[in-house]
XYZ file of C-alpha atoms in Angstrom:
677
model
C 39.264 -8.247 -12.898
C 42.634 -9.615 -13.866
C 44.748 -10.601 -10.900
C 47.713 -8.582 -12.150
C 47.759 -5.539 -14.369
C 50.593 -3.546 -15.863
C 51.793 -0.960 -13.386
C 51.282 1.820 -15.930
C 47.612 0.765 -16.062
C 47.168 1.257 -12.283
C 45.923 4.469 -10.648
C 45.975 4.975 -6.858
C 43.792 8.000 -6.193
C 42.005 9.673 -3.317
C 38.787 11.662 -3.392
C 39.348 14.709 -1.134
C 37.082 17.642 -0.225
C 35.185 19.655 2.369
C 32.300 17.908 4.150
C 29.174 17.799 1.925
C 30.932 18.630 -1.373
C 29.784 15.231 -2.669
C 32.890 13.008 -2.429
C 31.011 9.867 -1.453
C 28.314 10.453 -4.112
C 31.033 10.836 -6.778
C 32.639 7.574 -5.570
C 29.242 5.764 -5.650
C 28.731 6.825 -9.279
C 32.245 5.723 -10.224
C 31.575 2.272 -8.716
C 28.229 2.014 -10.560
C 29.508 3.047 -13.988
C 32.595 0.809 -13.746
C 30.323 -2.162 -12.917
C 31.731 -2.564 -9.378
C 28.245 -2.211 -7.820
C 24.866 -2.848 -9.446
C 22.831 -0.347 -7.450
C 23.691 3.232 -6.610
C 23.610 3.907 -2.879
C 22.700 7.403 -1.713
C 24.359 9.112 1.263
C 21.068 10.743 2.366
C 19.403 7.303 2.545
C 22.326 5.844 4.541
C 22.890 3.415 1.650
C 26.298 4.533 0.332
C 28.714 1.634 -0.274
C 31.731 3.540 1.035
C 29.985 4.827 4.207
C 29.547 1.398 5.779
C 29.921 2.247 9.502
C 26.664 2.676 11.434
C 27.798 6.139 12.624
C 28.414 7.162 8.986
C 24.959 5.986 7.883
C 23.225 7.859 10.714
C 25.097 11.132 10.278
C 25.409 11.033 6.477
C 29.135 11.828 6.646
C 32.345 9.898 5.990
C 34.316 9.165 9.180
C 36.884 6.612 8.133
C 38.654 6.415 4.770
C 37.371 3.419 2.771
C 39.381 1.625 0.052
C 37.998 0.096 -3.122
C 39.152 -0.693 -6.652
C 37.356 -0.752 -9.985
C 38.163 -1.313 -13.685
C 37.964 1.425 -16.342
C 39.039 1.063 -19.967
C 41.687 -1.567 -19.265
C 43.002 0.208 -16.141
C 42.589 -0.600 -12.456
C 41.640 2.414 -10.363
C 42.248 2.012 -6.606
C 40.200 4.660 -4.774
C 40.282 5.913 -1.196
C 37.175 7.941 -0.251
C 38.325 10.242 2.570
C 36.379 12.153 5.268
C 35.682 15.880 4.864
C 35.036 16.786 8.510
C 37.870 18.686 10.214
C 37.924 16.234 13.171
C 39.023 13.459 10.783
C 41.723 15.368 8.860
C 44.289 12.759 9.902
C 42.373 10.067 7.969
C 43.041 12.228 4.896
C 46.672 12.751 5.916
C 47.446 9.042 6.088
C 45.620 8.375 2.809
C 47.494 11.140 0.946
C 50.779 9.730 2.247
C 50.266 6.552 0.172
C 48.373 7.870 -2.881
C 49.778 8.810 -6.284
C 47.035 11.264 -7.266
C 43.935 12.990 -5.903
C 40.619 14.351 -7.153
C 39.467 17.441 -5.254
C 35.674 17.722 -5.305
C 34.295 21.267 -4.976
C 30.682 22.322 -4.503
C 29.632 24.741 -7.298
C 27.700 26.756 -4.686
C 30.242 26.827 -1.807
C 33.387 26.833 -3.984
C 36.633 26.291 -2.063
C 35.461 25.679 1.505
C 37.703 25.663 4.619
C 38.328 21.921 4.845
C 39.020 21.782 1.073
C 41.824 24.275 1.737
C 43.238 22.105 4.539
C 43.240 18.829 2.568
C 44.538 20.523 -0.592
C 47.551 21.880 1.306
C 48.095 18.430 2.850
C 48.242 17.009 -0.689
C 50.694 19.777 -1.680
C 52.939 18.807 1.228
C 53.164 15.223 -0.071
C 53.500 16.537 -3.679
C 50.423 14.651 -4.859
C 49.244 15.581 -8.410
C 45.604 16.707 -8.401
C 42.531 17.121 -10.593
C 39.428 19.121 -9.668
C 35.761 18.230 -10.152
C 33.247 21.059 -9.709
C 30.133 19.223 -8.485
C 26.482 20.156 -7.784
C 26.049 22.325 -10.912
C 22.294 21.574 -10.726
C 21.970 23.359 -7.350
C 20.446 26.813 -6.941
C 23.268 29.356 -6.797
C 25.771 27.123 -8.648
C 28.589 29.161 -10.198
C 31.289 27.177 -12.003
C 33.539 30.170 -12.782
C 33.467 31.473 -9.208
C 34.624 28.043 -7.977
C 37.508 28.065 -10.508
C 38.489 31.604 -9.473
C 38.502 30.533 -5.782
C 40.926 27.691 -6.649
C 43.418 30.261 -7.944
C 42.756 32.627 -5.074
C 42.666 30.335 -2.042
C 44.666 27.295 -3.149
C 47.334 29.011 -5.254
C 46.546 26.436 -7.976
C 46.758 26.936 -11.760
C 43.399 25.545 -12.964
C 43.252 24.202 -16.536
C 39.553 24.300 -17.477
C 38.905 21.288 -19.759
C 35.082 21.375 -19.555
C 32.348 24.016 -19.365
C 28.881 23.437 -17.913
C 26.025 23.515 -20.431
C 23.388 25.438 -18.508
C 23.211 25.828 -14.717
C 20.904 25.167 -11.738
C 17.698 23.431 -12.921
C 18.680 24.047 -16.573
C 21.955 22.101 -16.277
C 21.925 19.751 -19.304
C 25.437 18.429 -19.785
C 29.022 19.540 -20.413
C 31.123 21.027 -23.213
C 34.398 19.140 -23.768
C 37.078 21.713 -24.744
C 39.638 19.069 -25.779
C 37.399 17.395 -28.362
C 35.202 20.518 -28.893
C 31.901 18.676 -28.522
C 29.040 18.509 -26.027
C 28.060 15.493 -23.911
C 24.512 14.755 -22.695
C 23.417 11.908 -20.410
C 20.369 9.638 -20.710
C 18.000 10.076 -17.737
C 16.401 6.613 -18.187
C 19.689 4.688 -17.791
C 20.664 6.723 -14.676
C 23.453 8.344 -16.674
C 25.063 5.037 -17.669
C 24.534 5.967 -21.339
C 25.536 9.274 -22.857
C 26.027 10.721 -26.307
C 28.241 13.276 -28.006
C 26.423 16.109 -29.769
C 27.656 19.290 -31.521
C 28.248 22.319 -29.283
C 24.983 24.327 -29.157
C 25.068 27.575 -31.137
C 24.476 29.790 -28.070
C 27.654 28.377 -26.438
C 29.960 28.217 -29.464
C 31.608 31.597 -28.806
C 32.191 30.932 -25.077
C 33.571 27.447 -25.854
C 36.021 28.918 -28.392
C 37.135 31.601 -25.915
C 37.794 29.043 -23.147
C 39.590 26.664 -25.524
C 41.965 29.538 -26.394
C 42.509 30.199 -22.665
C 43.175 26.483 -22.087
C 45.761 26.419 -24.901
C 47.459 29.583 -23.579
C 47.680 28.154 -20.037
C 49.122 24.885 -21.373
C 51.551 26.663 -23.742
C 52.926 28.566 -20.720
C 53.954 25.240 -19.183
C 55.103 23.383 -22.329
C 57.548 24.708 -24.951
C 56.519 22.233 -27.689
C 52.859 23.277 -27.343
C 53.956 26.948 -27.275
C 55.729 26.564 -30.657
C 52.740 24.847 -32.267
C 50.313 27.363 -30.757
C 52.302 30.371 -32.034
C 52.646 28.732 -35.475
C 48.838 28.250 -35.403
C 49.255 24.510 -36.065
C 46.389 22.103 -35.386
C 46.456 20.939 -31.747
C 44.403 17.749 -31.498
C 43.729 15.720 -28.307
C 46.497 13.240 -29.246
C 49.037 16.073 -28.820
C 47.358 17.868 -25.915
C 46.633 14.923 -23.587
C 50.281 13.792 -23.028
C 51.288 17.461 -22.455
C 48.476 17.953 -19.882
C 49.458 14.689 -18.189
C 53.121 15.754 -17.837
C 52.175 19.192 -16.481
C 49.703 17.635 -13.985
C 52.281 15.139 -12.697
C 54.838 17.980 -12.306
C 52.182 19.840 -10.216
C 52.211 22.728 -12.727
C 48.498 22.475 -13.561
C 45.209 21.211 -12.161
C 42.801 19.907 -14.857
C 39.241 21.022 -14.020
C 36.164 18.899 -14.790
C 32.524 19.556 -13.946
C 29.161 17.852 -13.479
C 26.488 16.835 -11.003
C 27.103 13.473 -9.334
C 23.617 13.329 -7.800
C 22.046 13.869 -11.275
C 24.456 11.282 -12.783
C 26.218 13.749 -15.095
C 29.948 14.165 -15.690
C 31.350 11.016 -14.058
C 32.558 9.029 -17.100
C 34.672 11.938 -18.485
C 36.096 12.361 -14.953
C 37.140 8.674 -15.009
C 38.731 9.247 -18.442
C 40.603 12.187 -16.896
C 41.837 10.037 -13.976
C 43.234 7.488 -16.457
C 44.579 10.141 -18.892
C 46.113 12.700 -16.524
C 46.856 11.249 -13.066
C 50.107 9.296 -12.525
C 50.607 5.553 -12.373
C 53.016 4.195 -9.703
C 55.719 4.296 -12.421
C 55.278 8.043 -13.031
C 56.060 9.119 -9.494
C 59.642 9.383 -8.139
C 61.022 6.299 -6.321
C 60.030 6.210 -2.652
C 62.865 7.314 -0.353
C 63.847 5.962 3.051
C 67.034 5.205 4.937
C 68.982 2.129 5.973
C 68.195 1.458 9.675
C 71.807 0.528 10.525
C 73.903 2.926 8.398
C 71.398 5.804 8.113
C 72.288 6.020 4.393
C 69.465 7.180 2.091
C 67.899 4.369 0.094
C 65.239 4.384 -2.596
C 62.871 1.779 -4.020
C 61.430 1.820 -7.518
C 57.945 0.567 -8.323
C 59.087 -2.842 -9.587
C 57.685 -6.153 -8.429
C 61.054 -7.948 -8.810
C 62.828 -5.520 -6.415
C 63.074 -6.126 -2.621
C 59.845 -5.580 -0.674
C 59.059 -2.118 0.761
C 55.534 -1.512 2.090
C 54.023 1.083 4.428
C 51.244 0.245 6.910
C 49.028 3.333 6.657
C 45.905 2.221 8.515
C 44.880 -0.337 11.127
C 41.229 -1.377 11.461
C 39.518 -3.722 13.900
C 37.337 -6.166 12.025
C 35.073 -8.230 14.307
C 37.789 -8.050 16.949
C 40.565 -9.076 14.548
C 43.264 -6.671 13.398
C 43.440 -5.767 9.728
C 46.389 -3.701 8.429
C 46.153 -1.692 5.212
C 49.393 -1.656 3.190
C 50.684 0.382 0.273
C 53.288 -1.732 -1.502
C 55.952 0.495 -3.049
C 58.244 -2.231 -4.406
C 58.574 -6.006 -4.462
C 55.902 -8.652 -3.943
C 54.292 -10.150 -0.848
C 52.443 -13.486 -0.764
C 49.947 -14.838 1.760
C 51.961 -16.894 4.281
C 55.169 -14.841 3.825
C 57.228 -13.691 6.806
C 58.029 -9.978 6.593
C 60.325 -7.775 8.689
C 58.938 -4.798 10.627
C 62.104 -2.719 10.541
C 61.037 -0.022 13.030
C 60.153 -2.544 15.737
C 62.840 -5.058 14.761
C 60.331 -7.958 14.685
C 59.296 -10.585 12.161
C 55.604 -10.838 11.241
C 53.662 -13.469 9.328
C 51.141 -12.358 6.695
C 48.296 -14.820 7.328
C 45.964 -13.561 4.563
C 45.961 -10.873 1.872
C 42.732 -9.140 0.896
C 41.667 -6.731 -1.811
C 39.157 -4.410 -0.176
C 35.895 -3.069 -1.534
C 34.772 -0.762 1.292
C 34.081 -3.283 4.119
C 33.793 -6.286 1.770
C 36.837 -8.270 0.787
C 38.263 -10.589 -1.803
C 41.065 -12.994 -0.887
C 44.161 -12.793 -3.081
C 47.321 -14.910 -3.132
C 49.820 -12.133 -3.663
C 50.193 -8.381 -4.128
C 53.000 -6.447 -5.757
C 54.381 -2.936 -6.280
C 51.779 -0.225 -6.763
C 48.951 -2.062 -5.004
C 46.915 -1.106 -1.933
C 45.765 -4.188 -0.006
C 44.834 -5.327 3.497
C 46.743 -7.979 5.461
C 45.602 -10.123 8.397
C 47.948 -11.570 11.013
C 50.316 -8.614 11.571
C 50.218 -8.454 15.370
C 52.883 -5.838 16.215
C 52.510 -3.569 13.169
C 50.923 -0.158 13.743
C 50.182 2.865 11.551
C 53.323 4.272 9.912
C 55.448 1.089 10.215
C 57.608 -0.094 7.304
C 57.539 -3.753 6.217
C 60.430 -5.111 4.142
C 62.823 -8.071 3.942
C 65.567 -8.591 6.526
C 68.179 -8.865 3.749
C 67.312 -5.449 2.239
C 66.004 -3.297 5.115
C 64.642 0.209 4.496
C 62.869 2.582 6.883
C 60.332 4.781 5.072
C 59.343 8.177 6.457
C 56.549 7.570 8.982
C 53.216 9.402 8.911
C 53.007 12.592 10.978
C 49.998 12.892 13.288
C 48.779 15.944 15.191
C 48.392 15.721 18.945
C 44.821 15.602 20.308
C 43.372 18.969 21.329
C 40.273 18.060 23.316
C 39.646 15.741 26.254
C 36.643 14.146 27.953
C 36.293 11.971 31.048
C 34.534 8.584 30.669
C 33.622 5.838 33.103
C 31.752 2.561 32.647
C 28.116 2.538 33.791
C 28.729 -0.873 35.390
C 31.757 -1.289 37.665
C 32.461 -4.764 36.247
C 33.027 -3.203 32.779
C 36.149 -1.265 33.883
C 38.641 -3.758 32.388
C 36.591 -4.158 29.206
C 36.488 -0.391 28.790
C 40.282 -0.104 29.046
C 40.733 -3.030 26.647
C 38.313 -1.492 24.100
C 39.997 1.918 24.342
C 43.377 0.271 23.675
C 41.974 -1.305 20.478
C 40.482 2.008 19.316
C 43.721 3.918 19.968
C 45.671 1.355 17.928
C 43.252 1.946 15.046
C 43.282 5.750 15.311
C 46.638 7.431 16.150
C 44.935 10.781 16.908
C 42.893 9.171 19.696
C 44.609 8.691 23.103
C 43.453 7.682 26.560
C 44.991 7.561 30.019
C 43.975 7.009 33.601
C 44.689 10.198 35.533
C 46.682 9.161 38.599
C 45.404 12.062 40.674
C 41.674 12.009 39.927
C 41.375 8.310 38.996
C 39.350 9.339 35.921
C 39.804 7.720 32.507
C 40.458 10.694 30.226
C 40.093 10.274 26.438
C 41.590 12.788 23.990
C 40.857 13.455 20.333
C 40.719 16.007 17.518
C 37.299 17.497 18.305
C 33.951 16.982 20.010
C 32.506 14.937 17.114
C 35.590 12.688 17.111
C 35.091 11.820 20.806
C 31.325 11.448 20.376
C 31.924 8.838 17.676
C 34.489 7.006 19.840
C 31.942 6.802 22.690
C 29.281 5.620 20.206
C 31.614 2.886 18.948
C 32.348 1.752 22.523
C 28.637 1.060 22.998
C 27.916 -0.342 19.544
C 30.995 -2.435 18.732
C 32.309 -3.291 22.197
C 29.025 -3.286 24.216
C 30.479 -1.002 26.907
C 28.042 1.653 28.125
C 29.729 4.759 29.499
C 28.910 7.950 31.359
C 30.899 10.972 30.256
C 31.697 14.357 31.680
C 34.120 17.204 31.517
C 37.470 16.129 32.898
C 38.473 17.723 36.165
C 41.255 20.227 35.759
C 44.090 19.132 38.026
C 45.351 22.083 40.078
C 48.497 22.503 42.164
C 49.236 24.467 45.350
C 52.186 26.605 46.401
C 53.075 29.253 49.038
C 53.487 33.020 48.692
C 55.583 33.939 51.774
C 58.818 32.619 53.337
C 58.192 31.256 56.883
C 59.951 29.358 59.685
C 58.183 26.786 61.845
C 59.154 24.360 64.611
C 57.148 21.189 65.271
C 57.522 18.905 68.302
C 56.111 15.391 68.048
C 55.785 13.598 71.420
C 53.604 10.573 71.923
C 53.497 7.277 73.816
C 52.596 4.322 71.593
C 52.459 0.726 72.818
C 54.207 1.643 76.052
C 57.125 3.336 74.260
C 57.808 7.067 74.055
C 58.341 8.663 70.612
C 59.916 12.105 70.417
C 61.185 14.327 67.580
C 61.646 18.069 67.103
C 62.066 19.595 63.621
C 62.562 23.265 62.667
C 62.139 24.134 58.961
C 62.170 27.248 56.754
C 59.864 27.247 53.709
C 60.336 29.715 50.840
C 58.538 30.078 47.471
C 60.508 29.356 44.269
C 59.861 30.671 40.733
C 57.260 28.822 38.601
C 58.251 25.408 37.200
C 61.317 25.223 39.512
C 59.978 22.120 41.270
C 60.475 21.289 44.969
C 63.855 21.394 46.710
C 65.005 20.008 50.078
C 68.111 21.595 51.660
C 69.952 20.464 54.829
C 71.191 23.447 56.885
C 71.159 21.643 60.240
C 74.428 21.684 62.161
C 73.345 19.379 65.000
C 76.044 16.634 65.203
C 73.512 14.079 66.504
C 71.564 14.072 63.193
C 72.360 10.779 61.469
C 71.952 9.973 57.744
C 68.994 7.684 58.563
C 67.138 10.424 60.488
C 67.855 12.979 57.713
C 66.383 10.574 55.121
C 63.287 10.071 57.343
C 62.790 13.883 57.508
C 63.214 14.151 53.713
C 60.553 11.432 53.229
C 58.159 13.119 55.663
C 58.412 16.435 53.783
C 57.991 14.694 50.399
C 54.862 12.794 51.550
C 53.331 15.971 53.032
C 53.914 17.827 49.714
C 51.659 15.302 47.894
C 48.546 16.863 49.453
C 48.377 20.602 50.112
C 46.433 22.424 52.846
C 43.946 24.301 50.607
C 42.240 21.574 48.546
C 44.544 18.587 48.843
C 46.385 19.143 45.508
C 50.172 18.532 45.343
C 52.394 21.410 46.518
C 55.013 22.599 43.986
C 57.785 25.213 43.672
C 58.719 25.273 47.383
C 62.162 25.067 48.985
C 62.222 23.323 52.384
C 65.347 23.973 54.443
C 65.991 21.874 57.584
C 67.376 24.297 60.209
C 67.566 22.235 63.411
C 66.412 19.046 65.145
C 65.753 18.029 68.755
C 66.680 14.505 69.720
C 65.898 12.573 72.924
C 68.078 9.534 73.611
C 66.146 6.248 73.216
C 62.934 7.953 72.072
C 63.889 9.554 68.714
C 63.502 7.034 65.884
C 62.937 7.372 62.112
C 59.150 7.077 62.410
C 58.945 9.984 64.896
C 61.044 12.239 62.650
C 59.003 11.340 59.544
C 55.774 12.350 61.325
C 57.335 15.511 62.821
C 58.694 16.613 59.398
C 55.304 16.078 57.701
C 53.515 18.084 60.430
C 56.151 20.837 60.267
C 55.716 21.164 56.479
C 51.884 21.237 56.660
C 51.705 23.801 59.463
C 54.368 25.983 57.837
C 52.296 25.972 54.609
C 49.245 27.251 56.518
C 51.309 30.212 57.812
C 52.872 30.902 54.363
C 49.652 32.124 52.638
C 49.033 29.131 50.303
C 47.907 29.735 46.686
C 45.991 27.597 44.181
C 47.717 27.154 40.779
C 46.023 26.088 37.520
C 47.494 24.529 34.359
C 48.285 27.030 31.575
C 48.394 25.776 27.974
C 50.684 27.035 25.209
C 48.270 27.479 22.308
C 49.059 28.089 18.624
C 46.146 29.230 16.447
C 46.273 29.435 12.626
C 43.564 31.722 11.293
C 42.967 33.754 8.072
C 43.872 37.420 8.549
C 40.287 38.734 8.469
C 39.335 36.757 11.620
C 42.417 37.612 13.738
C 40.633 40.397 15.680
C 37.729 38.153 16.781
C 40.122 35.347 17.793
C 42.254 37.687 19.952
C 39.144 39.213 21.608
C 37.930 35.672 22.415
C 41.342 34.723 23.901
C 41.238 37.823 26.125
C 37.750 36.825 27.311
C 39.218 33.409 28.219
C 41.885 35.136 30.385
C 44.544 34.248 27.807
C 47.732 36.213 27.135
C 48.662 36.729 23.467
C 52.463 36.499 23.196
C 53.141 36.742 19.471
C 51.365 37.172 16.126
C 53.244 36.248 12.934
C 52.220 36.022 9.261
C 52.461 32.792 7.279
C 51.204 33.747 3.807
C 47.483 34.550 3.995
C 47.310 33.005 7.484
C 48.115 34.613 10.859
C 49.779 32.489 13.568
C 48.686 33.575 17.056
C 50.729 32.227 20.001
C 49.065 32.568 23.405
C 49.027 31.115 26.934
C 45.522 30.240 28.141
C 44.223 28.487 31.299
C 43.185 24.895 30.475
C 39.862 25.308 32.301
C 38.906 27.979 29.739
C 39.809 25.833 26.707
C 37.012 23.235 26.884
C 34.859 23.485 23.754
C 37.421 25.765 22.083
C 37.539 23.800 18.802
C 33.821 24.507 18.265
C 34.199 28.155 19.310
C 37.142 28.684 16.938
C 35.226 27.169 14.034
C 32.288 29.539 14.539
C 34.638 32.555 14.973
C 36.543 31.816 11.745
C 33.779 30.336 9.536
C 35.448 26.930 9.965
C 38.833 28.083 8.630
C 40.843 28.310 11.861
C 42.809 25.427 13.419
C 44.738 25.186 16.691
C 47.101 23.007 18.693
C 47.895 23.215 22.388
C 50.201 21.612 24.933
C 50.892 22.053 28.629
C 53.146 25.031 29.428
C 53.253 25.641 33.205
C 51.176 26.186 36.351
C 50.185 29.701 37.400
C 47.976 31.393 39.963
C 44.300 30.556 39.447
């Protein structure tokens, strides 16, 4: 492959879809027919090129987005194969942020499935032009037209059907091309590498004519020049139609629809032609926008290799313990050995090596320029979402937005001596995956890991054992409670003791009263005894504060209590700071016992997005979890339910929500306040 290609001959595309729609199989076929691989790997055999991680091979799903590039008819197509499982939506998010176009793969049986909806709307948010490929037409129950109808219905897309299936299920033979008005059939013996054009069969001629008319009407709606020719009944050949379809696709007016069966090796070459014909090159998309870090003024960079460098780090991967950073270069050129400026962190970084990736294999290159997606070694401080540029022409590109984790799990090493290695390994994994976090809980001493779902955390734990050789035990994290009081009380405590031949004496009278939730603790001095010095007052304050760290019910911290110091008793020569600290702590503890202590639990503010038809089941489930629904609002076809729910009842909620909403509901939650358990 030529080291450099014209920018207008480059396509940066992503393959996006619901889990099991056949994204990875489509990508495998593309690599085989473009000559990038010489043997087709199958997902079900754990042999797929793009699913290279051990966890991906075992489960038969894509977990991490893999990058590759291949040649097709004088063009270079850079492809990112993205995951389809909801736990890894953020892998799709970061890929869409740097792509120019996307191919949505839909199962002809399942149609538009929940995760397809999610990733499609993510692509809409980044204004990424899209094509659709209706896959698995050989499966029992395949229905091409139902899938197209669901695209209109669920995605709000305007599908432009460019191909019809010839036959269905086990009688699926090939496709009818409505642009060229001919049929295409594939050779079984060459695994679909060879195909031929044949006349449209007689039994399909009428249907093909009807759908060509529909295609022309849809296109004429979006293009005045085509409208004029169509109304004048002029000949509309592919040479006229293709540029018009391309413009409408790039403007996001239309979605060209292709069809086939990747597993049966049918329909892939015309899909590749469509990628080259209809999806944008880096030159077709608007210049990337950012702002000047010092002045805040908006700046833009065009896709030109002679312009100043602007690149976005969109993914960090650990490769045999070394850090590899994936970059999308928007403008300028970067060479191996160059020093670049990380504008967000204000540091200079040296690019040790540049690599063109083919899944987990690599090819060293000397330089990369605008429009390319490459990996760089040697960038120590750079993390996901950072902008790299030159110091002379700084620009800060919009970073990538990541959702906060929604589920947590406690882990500990099986061997005590692995504690440091576990923390070190978790730090590496969290650098690689921004939706994965970990912390050591100060109160329970547990290491708590957080992620986007149960599968996400399972895979993290699997990687700890496989890649970092750290065996762990895992369990549900303990919910950290708090304590408070329910009644106002007064209490006097006298501390009198002889220690080391010296008498210690202190008397403290306090009044404790409950405060409203989330008010915190307050200490008030109402003592009018003139003998109380500043030093003794500070000792009393410390004693109360230390006692509040461990309550009288279960040893949890005490919150939302006002402690007022009413009076002190002092004995000359015997009342020191230590005596008053002990007396104050005892006074606080014993007053708490009298004040009817309560246990408080953490309450989470939860926002659930769910299609209207499942709202009833979701609310009933929240009530069963002792949640309080505060507000329900409409957001198009989706209902937004805001509720407050005890954290202890939210473990396993992501799985429960998926089964309640047929996989179409999503939720986020964050800590709100403590309330009575």
